[in-house]
PDB file of C-alpha atoms in Angstrom:
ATOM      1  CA  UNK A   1       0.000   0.000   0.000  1.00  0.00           C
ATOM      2  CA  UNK A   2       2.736   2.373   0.934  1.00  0.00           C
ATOM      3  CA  UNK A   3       4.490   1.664  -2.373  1.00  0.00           C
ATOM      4  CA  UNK A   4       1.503   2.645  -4.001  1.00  0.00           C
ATOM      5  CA  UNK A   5       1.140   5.753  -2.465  1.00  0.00           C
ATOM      6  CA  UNK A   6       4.637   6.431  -2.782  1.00  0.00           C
ATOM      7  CA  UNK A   7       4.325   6.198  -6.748  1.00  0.00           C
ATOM      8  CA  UNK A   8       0.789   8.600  -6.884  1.00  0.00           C
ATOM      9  CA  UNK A   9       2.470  10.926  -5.066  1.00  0.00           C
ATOM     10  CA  UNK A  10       5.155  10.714  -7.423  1.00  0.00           C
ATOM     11  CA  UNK A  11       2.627  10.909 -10.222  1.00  0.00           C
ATOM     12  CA  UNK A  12       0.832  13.666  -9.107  1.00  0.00           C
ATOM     13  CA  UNK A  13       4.580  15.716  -8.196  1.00  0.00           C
ATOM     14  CA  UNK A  14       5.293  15.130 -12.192  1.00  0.00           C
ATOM     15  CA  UNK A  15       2.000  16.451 -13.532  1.00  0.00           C
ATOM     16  CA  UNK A  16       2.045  19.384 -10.660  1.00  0.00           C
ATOM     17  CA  UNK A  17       5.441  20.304 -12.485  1.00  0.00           C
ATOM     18  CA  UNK A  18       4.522  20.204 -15.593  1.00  0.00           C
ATOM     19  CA  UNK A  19       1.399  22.232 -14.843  1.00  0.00           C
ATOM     20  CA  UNK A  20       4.038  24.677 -13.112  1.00  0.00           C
ATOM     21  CA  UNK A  21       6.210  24.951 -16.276  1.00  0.00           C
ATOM     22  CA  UNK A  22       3.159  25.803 -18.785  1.00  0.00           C
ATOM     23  CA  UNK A  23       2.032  28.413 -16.796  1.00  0.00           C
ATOM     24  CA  UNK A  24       5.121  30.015 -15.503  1.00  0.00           C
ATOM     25  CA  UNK A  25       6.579  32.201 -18.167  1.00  0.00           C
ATOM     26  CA  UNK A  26      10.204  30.704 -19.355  1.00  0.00           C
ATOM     27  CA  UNK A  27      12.888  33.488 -17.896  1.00  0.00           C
ATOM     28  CA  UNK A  28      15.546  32.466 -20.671  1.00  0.00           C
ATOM     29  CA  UNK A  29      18.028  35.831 -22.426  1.00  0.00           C
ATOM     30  CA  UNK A  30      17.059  35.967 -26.076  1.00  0.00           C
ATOM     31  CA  UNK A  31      19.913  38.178 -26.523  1.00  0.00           C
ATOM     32  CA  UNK A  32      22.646  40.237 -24.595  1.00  0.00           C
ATOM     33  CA  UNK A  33      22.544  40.691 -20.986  1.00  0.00           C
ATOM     34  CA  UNK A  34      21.089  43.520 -19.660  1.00  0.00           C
ATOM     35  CA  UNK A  35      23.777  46.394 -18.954  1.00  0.00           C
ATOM     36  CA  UNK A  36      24.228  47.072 -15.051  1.00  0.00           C
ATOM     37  CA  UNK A  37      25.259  50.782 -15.144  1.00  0.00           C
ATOM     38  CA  UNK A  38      24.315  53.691 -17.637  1.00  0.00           C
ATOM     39  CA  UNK A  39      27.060  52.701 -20.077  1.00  0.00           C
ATOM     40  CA  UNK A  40      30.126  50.646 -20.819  1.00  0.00           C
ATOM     41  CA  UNK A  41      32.327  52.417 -23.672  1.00  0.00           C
ATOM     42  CA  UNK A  42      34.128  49.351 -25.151  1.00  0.00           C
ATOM     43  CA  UNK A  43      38.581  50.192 -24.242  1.00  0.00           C
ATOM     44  CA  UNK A  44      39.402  48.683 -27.668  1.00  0.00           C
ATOM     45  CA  UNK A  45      43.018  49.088 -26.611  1.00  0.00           C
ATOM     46  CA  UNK A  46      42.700  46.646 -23.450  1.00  0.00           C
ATOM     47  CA  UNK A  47      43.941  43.433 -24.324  1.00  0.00           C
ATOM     48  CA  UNK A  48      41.968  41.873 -20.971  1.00  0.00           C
ATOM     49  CA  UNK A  49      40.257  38.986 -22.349  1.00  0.00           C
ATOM     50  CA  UNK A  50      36.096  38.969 -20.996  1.00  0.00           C
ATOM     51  CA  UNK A  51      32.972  37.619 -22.480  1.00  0.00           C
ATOM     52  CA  UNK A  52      32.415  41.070 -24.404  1.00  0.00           C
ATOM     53  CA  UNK A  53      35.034  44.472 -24.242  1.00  0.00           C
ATOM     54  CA  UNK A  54      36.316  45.938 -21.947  1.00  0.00           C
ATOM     55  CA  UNK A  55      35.224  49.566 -20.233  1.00  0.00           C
ATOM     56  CA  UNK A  56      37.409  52.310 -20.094  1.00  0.00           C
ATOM     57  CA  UNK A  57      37.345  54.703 -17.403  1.00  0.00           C
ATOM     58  CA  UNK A  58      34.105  56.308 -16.684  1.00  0.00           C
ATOM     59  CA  UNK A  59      36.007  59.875 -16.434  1.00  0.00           C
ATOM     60  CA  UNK A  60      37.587  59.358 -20.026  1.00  0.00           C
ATOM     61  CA  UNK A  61      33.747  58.900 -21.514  1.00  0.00           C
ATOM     62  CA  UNK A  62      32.824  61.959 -23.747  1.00  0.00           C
ATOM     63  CA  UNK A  63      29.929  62.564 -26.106  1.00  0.00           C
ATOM     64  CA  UNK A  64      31.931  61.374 -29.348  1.00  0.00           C
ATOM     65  CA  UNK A  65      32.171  58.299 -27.750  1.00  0.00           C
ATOM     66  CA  UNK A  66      28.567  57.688 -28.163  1.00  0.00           C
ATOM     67  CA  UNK A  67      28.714  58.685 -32.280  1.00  0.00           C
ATOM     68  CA  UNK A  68      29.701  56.874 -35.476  1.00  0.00           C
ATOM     69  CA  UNK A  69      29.732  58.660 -38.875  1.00  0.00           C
ATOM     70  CA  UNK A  70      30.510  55.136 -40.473  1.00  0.00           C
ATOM     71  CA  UNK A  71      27.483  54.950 -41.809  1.00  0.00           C
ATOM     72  CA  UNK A  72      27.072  58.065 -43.711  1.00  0.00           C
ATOM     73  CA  UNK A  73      29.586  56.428 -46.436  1.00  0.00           C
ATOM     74  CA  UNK A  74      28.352  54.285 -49.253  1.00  0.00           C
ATOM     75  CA  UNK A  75      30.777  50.746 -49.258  1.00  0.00           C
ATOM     76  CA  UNK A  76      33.206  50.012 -52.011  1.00  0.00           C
ATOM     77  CA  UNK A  77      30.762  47.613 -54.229  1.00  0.00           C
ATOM     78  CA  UNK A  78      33.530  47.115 -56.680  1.00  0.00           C
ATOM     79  CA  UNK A  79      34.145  43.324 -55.944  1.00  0.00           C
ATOM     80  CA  UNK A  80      33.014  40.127 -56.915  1.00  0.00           C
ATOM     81  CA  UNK A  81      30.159  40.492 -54.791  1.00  0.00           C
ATOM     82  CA  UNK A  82      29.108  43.758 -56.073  1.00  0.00           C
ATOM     83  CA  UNK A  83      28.071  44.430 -52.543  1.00  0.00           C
ATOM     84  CA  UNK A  84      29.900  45.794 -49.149  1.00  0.00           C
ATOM     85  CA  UNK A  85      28.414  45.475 -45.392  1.00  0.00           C
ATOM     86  CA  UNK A  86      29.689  48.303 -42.990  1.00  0.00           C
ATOM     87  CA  UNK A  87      28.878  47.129 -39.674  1.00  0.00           C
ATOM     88  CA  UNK A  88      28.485  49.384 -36.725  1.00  0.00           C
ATOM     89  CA  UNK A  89      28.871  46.695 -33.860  1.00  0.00           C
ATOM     90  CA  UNK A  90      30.914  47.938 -30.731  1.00  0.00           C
ATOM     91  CA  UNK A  91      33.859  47.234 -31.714  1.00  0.00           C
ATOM     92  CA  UNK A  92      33.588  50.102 -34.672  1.00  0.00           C
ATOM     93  CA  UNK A  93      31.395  51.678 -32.210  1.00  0.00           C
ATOM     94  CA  UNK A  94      32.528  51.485 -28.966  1.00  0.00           C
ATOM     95  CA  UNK A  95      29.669  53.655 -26.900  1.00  0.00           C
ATOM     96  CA  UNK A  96      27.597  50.147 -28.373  1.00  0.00           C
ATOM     97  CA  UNK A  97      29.193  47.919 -25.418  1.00  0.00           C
ATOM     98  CA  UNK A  98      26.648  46.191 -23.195  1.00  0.00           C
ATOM     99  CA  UNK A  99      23.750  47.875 -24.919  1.00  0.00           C
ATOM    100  CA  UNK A 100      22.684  45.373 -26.779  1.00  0.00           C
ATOM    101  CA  UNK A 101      22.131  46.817 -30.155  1.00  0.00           C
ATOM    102  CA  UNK A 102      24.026  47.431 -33.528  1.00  0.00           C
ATOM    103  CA  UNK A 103      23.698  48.510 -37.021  1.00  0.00           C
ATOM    104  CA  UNK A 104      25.264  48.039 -40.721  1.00  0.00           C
ATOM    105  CA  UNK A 105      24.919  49.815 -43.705  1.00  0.00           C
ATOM    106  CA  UNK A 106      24.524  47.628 -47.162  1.00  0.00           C
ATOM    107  CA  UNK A 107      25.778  48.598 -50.402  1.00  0.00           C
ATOM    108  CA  UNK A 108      24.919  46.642 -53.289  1.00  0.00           C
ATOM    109  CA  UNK A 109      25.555  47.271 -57.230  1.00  0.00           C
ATOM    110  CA  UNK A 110      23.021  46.141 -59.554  1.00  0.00           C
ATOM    111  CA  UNK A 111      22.897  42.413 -58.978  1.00  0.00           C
ATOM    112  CA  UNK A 112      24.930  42.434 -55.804  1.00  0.00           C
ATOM    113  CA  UNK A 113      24.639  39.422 -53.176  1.00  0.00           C
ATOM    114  CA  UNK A 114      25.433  39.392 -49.588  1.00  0.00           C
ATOM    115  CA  UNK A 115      26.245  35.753 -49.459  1.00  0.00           C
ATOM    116  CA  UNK A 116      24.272  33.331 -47.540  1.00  0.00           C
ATOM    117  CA  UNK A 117      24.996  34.136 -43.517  1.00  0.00           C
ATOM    118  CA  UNK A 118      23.998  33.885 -40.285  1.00  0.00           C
ATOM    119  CA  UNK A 119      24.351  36.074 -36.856  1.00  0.00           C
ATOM    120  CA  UNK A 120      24.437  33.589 -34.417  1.00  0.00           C
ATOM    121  CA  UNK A 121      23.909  36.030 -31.515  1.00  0.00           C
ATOM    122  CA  UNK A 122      21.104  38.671 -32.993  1.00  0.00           C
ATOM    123  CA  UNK A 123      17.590  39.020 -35.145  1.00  0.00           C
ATOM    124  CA  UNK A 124      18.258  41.259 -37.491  1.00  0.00           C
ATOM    125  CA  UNK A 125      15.906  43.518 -38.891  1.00  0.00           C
ATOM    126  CA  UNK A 126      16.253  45.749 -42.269  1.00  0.00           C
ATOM    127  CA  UNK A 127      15.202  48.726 -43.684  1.00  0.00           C
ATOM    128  CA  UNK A 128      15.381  49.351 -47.452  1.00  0.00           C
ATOM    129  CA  UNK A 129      16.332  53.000 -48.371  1.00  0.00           C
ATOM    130  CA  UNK A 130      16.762  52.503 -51.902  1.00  0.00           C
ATOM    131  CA  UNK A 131      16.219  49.859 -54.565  1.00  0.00           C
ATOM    132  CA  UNK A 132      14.208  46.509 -54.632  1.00  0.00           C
ATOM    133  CA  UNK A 133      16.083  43.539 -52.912  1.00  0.00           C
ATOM    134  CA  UNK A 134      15.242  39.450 -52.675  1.00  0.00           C
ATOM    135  CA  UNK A 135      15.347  38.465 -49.112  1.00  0.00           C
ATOM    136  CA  UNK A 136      15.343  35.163 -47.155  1.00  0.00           C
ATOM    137  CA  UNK A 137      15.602  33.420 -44.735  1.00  0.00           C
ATOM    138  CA  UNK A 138      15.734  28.838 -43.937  1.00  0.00           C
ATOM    139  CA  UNK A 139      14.405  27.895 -41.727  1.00  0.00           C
ATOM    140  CA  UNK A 140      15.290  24.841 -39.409  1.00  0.00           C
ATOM    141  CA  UNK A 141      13.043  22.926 -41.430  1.00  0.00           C
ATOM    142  CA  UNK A 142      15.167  23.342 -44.199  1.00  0.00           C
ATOM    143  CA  UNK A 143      11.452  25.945 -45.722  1.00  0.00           C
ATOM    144  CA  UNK A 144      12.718  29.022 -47.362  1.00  0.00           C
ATOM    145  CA  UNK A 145      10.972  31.976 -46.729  1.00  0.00           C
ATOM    146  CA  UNK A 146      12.058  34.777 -49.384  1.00  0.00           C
ATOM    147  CA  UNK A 147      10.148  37.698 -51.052  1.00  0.00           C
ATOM    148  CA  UNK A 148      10.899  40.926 -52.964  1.00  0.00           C
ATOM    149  CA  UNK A 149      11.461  44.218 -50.967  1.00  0.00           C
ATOM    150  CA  UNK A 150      11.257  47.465 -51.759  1.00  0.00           C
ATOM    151  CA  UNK A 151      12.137  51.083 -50.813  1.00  0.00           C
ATOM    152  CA  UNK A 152      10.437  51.651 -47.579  1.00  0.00           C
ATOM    153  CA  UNK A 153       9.857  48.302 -46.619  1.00  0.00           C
ATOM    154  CA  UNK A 154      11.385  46.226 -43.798  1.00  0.00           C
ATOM    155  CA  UNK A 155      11.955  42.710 -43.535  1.00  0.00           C
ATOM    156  CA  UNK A 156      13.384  40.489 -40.536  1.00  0.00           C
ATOM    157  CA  UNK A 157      15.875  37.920 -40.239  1.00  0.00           C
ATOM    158  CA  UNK A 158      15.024  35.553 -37.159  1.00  0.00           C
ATOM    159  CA  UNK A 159      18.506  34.868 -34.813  1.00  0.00           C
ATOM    160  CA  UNK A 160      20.926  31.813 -36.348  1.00  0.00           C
ATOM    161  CA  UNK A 161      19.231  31.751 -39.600  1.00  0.00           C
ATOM    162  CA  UNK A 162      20.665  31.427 -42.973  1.00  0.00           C
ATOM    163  CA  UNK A 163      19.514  34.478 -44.973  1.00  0.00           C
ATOM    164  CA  UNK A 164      20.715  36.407 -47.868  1.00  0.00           C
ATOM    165  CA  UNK A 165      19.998  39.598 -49.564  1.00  0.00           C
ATOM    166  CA  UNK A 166      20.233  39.809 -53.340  1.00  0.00           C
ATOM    167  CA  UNK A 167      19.763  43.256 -55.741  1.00  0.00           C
ATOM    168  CA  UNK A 168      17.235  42.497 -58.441  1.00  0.00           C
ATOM    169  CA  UNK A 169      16.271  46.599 -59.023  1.00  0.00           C
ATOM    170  CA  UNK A 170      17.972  48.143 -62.041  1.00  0.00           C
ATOM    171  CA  UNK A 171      20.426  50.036 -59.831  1.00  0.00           C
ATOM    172  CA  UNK A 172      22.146  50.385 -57.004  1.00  0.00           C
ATOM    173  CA  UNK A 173      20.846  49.276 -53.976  1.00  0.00           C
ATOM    174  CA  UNK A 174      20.924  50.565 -49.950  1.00  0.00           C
ATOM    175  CA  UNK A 175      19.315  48.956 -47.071  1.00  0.00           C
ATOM    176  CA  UNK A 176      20.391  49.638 -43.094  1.00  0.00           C
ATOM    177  CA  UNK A 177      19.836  47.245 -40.811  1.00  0.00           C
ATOM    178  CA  UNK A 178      19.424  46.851 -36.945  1.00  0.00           C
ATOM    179  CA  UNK A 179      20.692  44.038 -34.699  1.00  0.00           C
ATOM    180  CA  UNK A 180      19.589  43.420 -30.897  1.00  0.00           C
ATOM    181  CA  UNK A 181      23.087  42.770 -29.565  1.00  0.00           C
ATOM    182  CA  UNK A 182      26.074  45.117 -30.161  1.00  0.00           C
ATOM    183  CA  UNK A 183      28.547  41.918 -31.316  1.00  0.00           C
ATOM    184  CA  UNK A 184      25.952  39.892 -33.601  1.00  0.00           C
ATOM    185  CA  UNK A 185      28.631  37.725 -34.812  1.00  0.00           C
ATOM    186  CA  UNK A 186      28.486  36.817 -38.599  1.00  0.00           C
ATOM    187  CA  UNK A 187      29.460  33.428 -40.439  1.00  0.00           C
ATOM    188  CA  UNK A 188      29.376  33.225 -44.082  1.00  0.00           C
ATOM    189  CA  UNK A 189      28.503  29.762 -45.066  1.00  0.00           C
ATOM    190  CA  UNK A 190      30.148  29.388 -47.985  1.00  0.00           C
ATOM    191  CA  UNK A 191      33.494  30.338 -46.495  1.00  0.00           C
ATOM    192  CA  UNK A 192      33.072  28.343 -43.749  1.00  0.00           C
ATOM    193  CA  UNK A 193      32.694  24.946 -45.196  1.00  0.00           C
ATOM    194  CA  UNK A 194      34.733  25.724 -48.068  1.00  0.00           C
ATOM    195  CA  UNK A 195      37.544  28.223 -46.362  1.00  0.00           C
ATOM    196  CA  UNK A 196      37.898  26.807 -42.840  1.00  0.00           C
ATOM    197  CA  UNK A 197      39.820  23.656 -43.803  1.00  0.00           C
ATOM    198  CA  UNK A 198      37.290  21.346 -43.437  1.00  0.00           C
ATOM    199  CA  UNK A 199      38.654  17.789 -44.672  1.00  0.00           C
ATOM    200  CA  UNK A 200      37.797  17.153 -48.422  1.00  0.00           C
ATOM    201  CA  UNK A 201      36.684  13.435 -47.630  1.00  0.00           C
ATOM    202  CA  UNK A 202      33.896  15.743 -45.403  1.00  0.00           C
ATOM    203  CA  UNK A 203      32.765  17.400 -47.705  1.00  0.00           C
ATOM    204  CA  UNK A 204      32.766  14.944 -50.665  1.00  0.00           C
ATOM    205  CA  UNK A 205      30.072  13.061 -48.743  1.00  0.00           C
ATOM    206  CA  UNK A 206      28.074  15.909 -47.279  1.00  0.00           C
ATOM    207  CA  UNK A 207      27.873  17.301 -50.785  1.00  0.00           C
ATOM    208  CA  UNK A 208      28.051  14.687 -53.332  1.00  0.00           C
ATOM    209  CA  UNK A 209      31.068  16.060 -54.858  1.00  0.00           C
ATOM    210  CA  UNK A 210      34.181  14.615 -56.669  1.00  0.00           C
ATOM    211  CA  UNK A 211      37.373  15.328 -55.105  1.00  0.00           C
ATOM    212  CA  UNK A 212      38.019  17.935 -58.413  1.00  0.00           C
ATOM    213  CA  UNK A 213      34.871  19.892 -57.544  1.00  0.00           C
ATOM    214  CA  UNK A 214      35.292  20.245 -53.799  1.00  0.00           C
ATOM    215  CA  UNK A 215      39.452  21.391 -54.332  1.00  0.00           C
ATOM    216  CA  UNK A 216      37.837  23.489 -57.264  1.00  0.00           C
ATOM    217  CA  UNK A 217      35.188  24.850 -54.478  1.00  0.00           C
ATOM    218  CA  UNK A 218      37.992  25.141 -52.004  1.00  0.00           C
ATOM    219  CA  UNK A 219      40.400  27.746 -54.451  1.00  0.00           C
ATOM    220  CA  UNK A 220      38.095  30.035 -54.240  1.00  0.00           C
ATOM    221  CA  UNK A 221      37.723  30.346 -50.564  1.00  0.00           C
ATOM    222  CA  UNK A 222      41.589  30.294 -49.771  1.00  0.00           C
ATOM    223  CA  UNK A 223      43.282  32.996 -48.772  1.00  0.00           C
TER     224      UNK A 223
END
């Protein structure tokens, strides 16, 4: 009889806990910590190693700390990509530390791609200010969700998925987008697998590939 009991009440602490769970709202960070004082300008010339940058004195904090003007100038789009990415992330922005935020400014020629990438650490939303862009993102289903943007219109990324933007106006292109951490980390896909030194055997079998198309692949990721 006591056995019995034993396992109800063992039951019944189970089902009480899961009944706790789905009504108790998860208290999990989607993004960066929240700051503990007003500000933390990143020292970009402390080599201390942390989980983030360092702050510099409080007393040597001034107002230009807290501006960037590197987003005022269009990218170089002359490159294979016919597009450039100038980020504004704290450590180009240093009065970004422990906010939580950051920006970048794309450039793209007619027909310009920013490559398949992901930010592991931020959602990224972005604004179009001139042009008509395809967008998309994959989700973890492996379901692609892309559509055409235009000036004016915003589109997001969700955090850790692959997306890509692609010019398909008959010009140049600018979008500016926003990023809730102020170090969103980005990893190019195609550089990673192909760039990183990832074994060819790997990647023969992952991809299907002959050993002549995956060193072909690889030359054009090597430094």
């Amino acid at each position: 009889m006591a056995g019995r009991f034993s396992a109800y009440l063992h039951h019944f602490a189970l089902a009480l806990l899961a009944l706790q769970l789905a009504l108790t709202p998860m208290m999990t960070m989607a993004s960066d910590a929240d700051p503990e004082q007003d500000f933390c300008v990143a020292d970009l010339a402390s080599t201390t190693l942390v989980n983030g940058l360092v702050c510099k004195s409080a007393a040597a904090v001034t107002a230009k700390d807290f501006v960037f003007h590197g987003l005022a100038t269009p990218g170089n789009i002359k490159n294979a990509a016919g597009s450039f990415v100038t980020p504004a992330s704290a450590a180009q922005f240093p009065g970004l530390n422990t906010l939580g935020i950051s920006m970048a400014r794309l450039d793209f020629a007619q027909g310009g791609l920013v490559a398949p990438h992901t930010h592991p650490r931020a959602t990224e939303i972005l604004f179009v200010v001139e042009g008509s862009l395809l967008v998309g993102f994959v989700s973890t289903n492996n379901h692609l969700f892309a559509t055409t943007v235009n000036k004016g219109d915003v589109f997001v990324f969700p955090r850790g998925l692959l997306h890509f933007e692609l010019n398909v106006g008959k010009g140049q292109a600018t979008a500016i987008a926003a990023l809730n951490s102020q170090n969103p980390g980005v990893q190019a896909q195609a550089a990673a697998l192909f760039g990183s030194g990832i074994s060819d055997v790997v990647l023969e079998k992952a991809f299907g590939l002959s050993e002549k198309a995956v060193d072909l692949i690889k030359s054009k990721f090597t430094p």
